[in-house]
Amino acid sequence: MNDLTKLKELAERASALHGTPSLEHSAAITEFRSAANPQAILGLIAEIEEHDGILNVWRGRTQRAEAEAERLKAENEALREKLNDCAISLHGEMLQKYGGQMPEDMHPVTRRNYDRDMAEVEEYRAALEGGADDRP
């Protein structure tokens, strides 16, 4: 049993007997007072201070991790916007490249190129949509 547990047990016992004029209550108070000596109290204070120090270290780490997560979210959003801009631009280039010609009216070679280019555009869009699940 450590000092804190012992001190708590003695204090609870003395408190439970409080107000009852008895030798048992007097003995409990005496035992509590002898256990609550300056050395025990200083030891408990040192333990609390140590725990506070550890807690502060973890708070700092948590705050840094949260700040890094926010920075990464902002960076991720900026990259999404750039990727979206690229997909829009590429789609516009494809429309211009094929002169508005309908795919079913294209020569087979042109149609293959068109399908490849449009698949690339769709790949970018799918990447954008698939990454949307990562957003908070």
CSV table of C-alpha atoms in Angstrom, one decimal:
chain,number,residue,atom,x,y,z
A,1,MET,CA,0.0,0.0,0.0
A,2,ASN,CA,1.5,3.4,-1.0
A,3,ASP,CA,1.4,6.6,1.1
A,4,LEU,CA,-1.6,8.0,-0.7
A,5,THR,CA,-3.7,4.8,-0.3
A,6,LYS,CA,-2.8,4.5,3.4
A,7,LEU,CA,-3.5,8.2,4.1
A,8,LYS,CA,-6.8,8.0,2.3
A,9,GLU,CA,-7.8,4.9,4.2
A,10,LEU,CA,-6.9,6.5,7.5
A,11,ALA,CA,-8.7,9.8,6.6
A,12,GLU,CA,-11.9,7.9,5.6
A,13,ARG,CA,-11.8,5.9,8.8
A,14,ALA,CA,-11.4,9.0,10.9
A,15,SER,CA,-14.1,10.8,9.0
A,16,ALA,CA,-16.5,7.9,9.4
A,17,LEU,CA,-16.0,8.0,13.1
A,18,HIS,CA,-16.2,11.8,13.3
A,19,GLY,CA,-18.8,13.0,15.9
A,20,THR,CA,-18.8,9.8,17.8
A,21,PRO,CA,-17.1,10.3,21.2
A,22,SER,CA,-15.1,7.2,21.5
A,23,LEU,CA,-11.7,5.9,22.0
A,24,GLU,CA,-11.9,4.4,18.5
A,25,HIS,CA,-12.4,7.8,17.0
A,26,SER,CA,-9.5,9.3,19.0
A,27,ALA,CA,-7.3,6.4,18.0
A,28,ALA,CA,-8.2,6.9,14.3
A,29,ILE,CA,-7.5,10.6,14.5
A,30,THR,CA,-4.1,9.9,16.2
A,31,GLU,CA,-3.2,7.3,13.6
A,32,PHE,CA,-4.2,9.7,10.7
A,33,ARG,CA,-2.2,12.5,12.2
A,34,SER,CA,0.9,10.4,12.6
A,35,ALA,CA,0.6,9.1,9.0
A,36,ALA,CA,0.0,12.7,7.7
A,37,ASN,CA,3.5,13.8,8.6
A,38,PRO,CA,5.4,16.4,6.6
A,39,GLN,CA,7.6,13.8,4.9
A,40,ALA,CA,4.5,11.9,3.6
A,41,ILE,CA,2.8,15.1,2.5
A,42,LEU,CA,5.9,16.3,0.7
A,43,GLY,CA,6.2,12.9,-1.0
A,44,LEU,CA,2.6,13.2,-2.2
A,45,ILE,CA,3.1,16.7,-3.4
A,46,ALA,CA,6.3,15.6,-5.3
A,47,GLU,CA,4.2,12.8,-6.9
A,48,ILE,CA,1.5,15.2,-7.9
A,49,GLU,CA,4.1,17.7,-9.4
A,50,GLU,CA,5.7,14.8,-11.3
A,51,HIS,CA,2.3,13.8,-12.7
A,52,ASP,CA,1.5,17.4,-13.6
A,53,GLY,CA,4.8,17.6,-15.5
A,54,ILE,CA,4.1,14.4,-17.4
A,55,LEU,CA,0.6,15.7,-18.2
A,56,ASN,CA,2.0,19.0,-19.5
A,57,VAL,CA,4.4,17.0,-21.8
A,58,TRP,CA,1.5,15.1,-23.2
A,59,ARG,CA,-0.6,18.2,-23.6
A,60,GLY,CA,2.2,19.8,-25.6
A,61,ARG,CA,2.5,16.7,-27.8
A,62,THR,CA,-1.2,16.6,-28.3
A,63,GLN,CA,-1.3,20.3,-29.3
A,64,ARG,CA,1.6,19.8,-31.7
A,65,ALA,CA,-0.1,16.8,-33.3
A,66,GLU,CA,-3.4,18.7,-33.6
A,67,ALA,CA,-1.6,21.6,-35.2
A,68,GLU,CA,0.2,19.3,-37.6
A,69,ALA,CA,-3.1,17.6,-38.5
A,70,GLU,CA,-4.7,21.0,-39.3
A,71,ARG,CA,-1.7,21.9,-41.4
A,72,LEU,CA,-2.0,18.6,-43.3
A,73,LYS,CA,-5.7,19.1,-43.8
A,74,ALA,CA,-5.2,22.6,-45.3
A,75,GLU,CA,-2.4,21.2,-47.5
A,76,ASN,CA,-4.6,18.3,-48.6
A,77,GLU,CA,-7.4,20.7,-49.4
A,78,ALA,CA,-5.1,22.9,-51.5
A,79,LEU,CA,-3.9,19.9,-53.4
A,80,ARG,CA,-7.5,18.8,-54.0
A,81,GLU,CA,-8.3,22.2,-55.4
A,82,LYS,CA,-5.2,22.1,-57.7
A,83,LEU,CA,-6.1,18.6,-58.9
A,84,ASN,CA,-9.6,19.7,-59.6
A,85,ASP,CA,-8.3,22.7,-61.6
A,86,CYS,CA,-6.1,20.3,-63.6
A,87,ALA,CA,-9.0,18.0,-64.3
A,88,ILE,CA,-11.2,20.9,-65.4
A,89,SER,CA,-8.4,22.3,-67.6
A,90,LEU,CA,-7.6,18.9,-69.1
A,91,HIS,CA,-11.3,18.3,-69.9
A,92,GLY,CA,-11.4,21.7,-71.6
A,93,GLU,CA,-8.3,20.9,-73.6
A,94,MET,CA,-9.8,17.6,-74.7
A,95,LEU,CA,-13.0,19.3,-75.9
A,96,GLN,CA,-10.8,21.8,-77.8
A,97,LYS,CA,-8.5,19.1,-79.2
A,98,TYR,CA,-11.3,17.2,-80.7
A,99,GLY,CA,-13.1,20.3,-81.9
A,100,GLY,CA,-16.4,19.4,-80.3
A,101,GLN,CA,-16.7,16.3,-82.5
A,102,MET,CA,-19.0,13.6,-81.0
A,103,PRO,CA,-17.1,10.4,-80.1
A,104,GLU,CA,-19.3,8.2,-82.2
A,105,ASP,CA,-18.4,10.3,-85.3
A,106,MET,CA,-14.7,10.0,-84.7
A,107,HIS,CA,-12.2,8.0,-86.7
A,108,PRO,CA,-11.3,4.8,-84.7
A,109,VAL,CA,-7.7,6.0,-84.0
A,110,THR,CA,-9.0,9.4,-82.9
A,111,ARG,CA,-11.7,7.7,-80.8
A,112,ARG,CA,-9.0,5.6,-79.1
A,113,ASN,CA,-7.0,8.7,-78.3
A,114,TYR,CA,-10.2,10.5,-77.1
A,115,ASP,CA,-11.2,7.5,-74.9
A,116,ARG,CA,-7.7,7.4,-73.4
A,117,ASP,CA,-7.7,11.1,-72.7
A,118,MET,CA,-11.1,11.1,-71.2
A,119,ALA,CA,-10.2,8.1,-69.1
A,120,GLU,CA,-7.4,10.2,-67.7
A,121,VAL,CA,-9.8,13.0,-66.9
A,122,GLU,CA,-12.1,10.5,-65.2
A,123,GLU,CA,-9.2,9.1,-63.2
A,124,TYR,CA,-8.4,12.5,-61.8
A,125,ARG,CA,-12.1,13.1,-60.9
A,126,ALA,CA,-12.3,9.7,-59.3
A,127,ALA,CA,-9.2,10.5,-57.2
A,128,LEU,CA,-10.9,13.7,-56.1
A,129,GLU,CA,-14.2,11.9,-55.2
A,130,GLY,CA,-12.4,9.0,-53.5
A,131,GLY,CA,-10.4,11.4,-51.3
A,132,ALA,CA,-13.5,13.2,-50.3
A,133,ASP,CA,-14.0,10.4,-47.6
A,134,ASP,CA,-10.9,11.7,-45.8
A,135,ARG,CA,-12.5,15.1,-45.1
A,136,PRO,CA,-13.8,15.8,-41.7
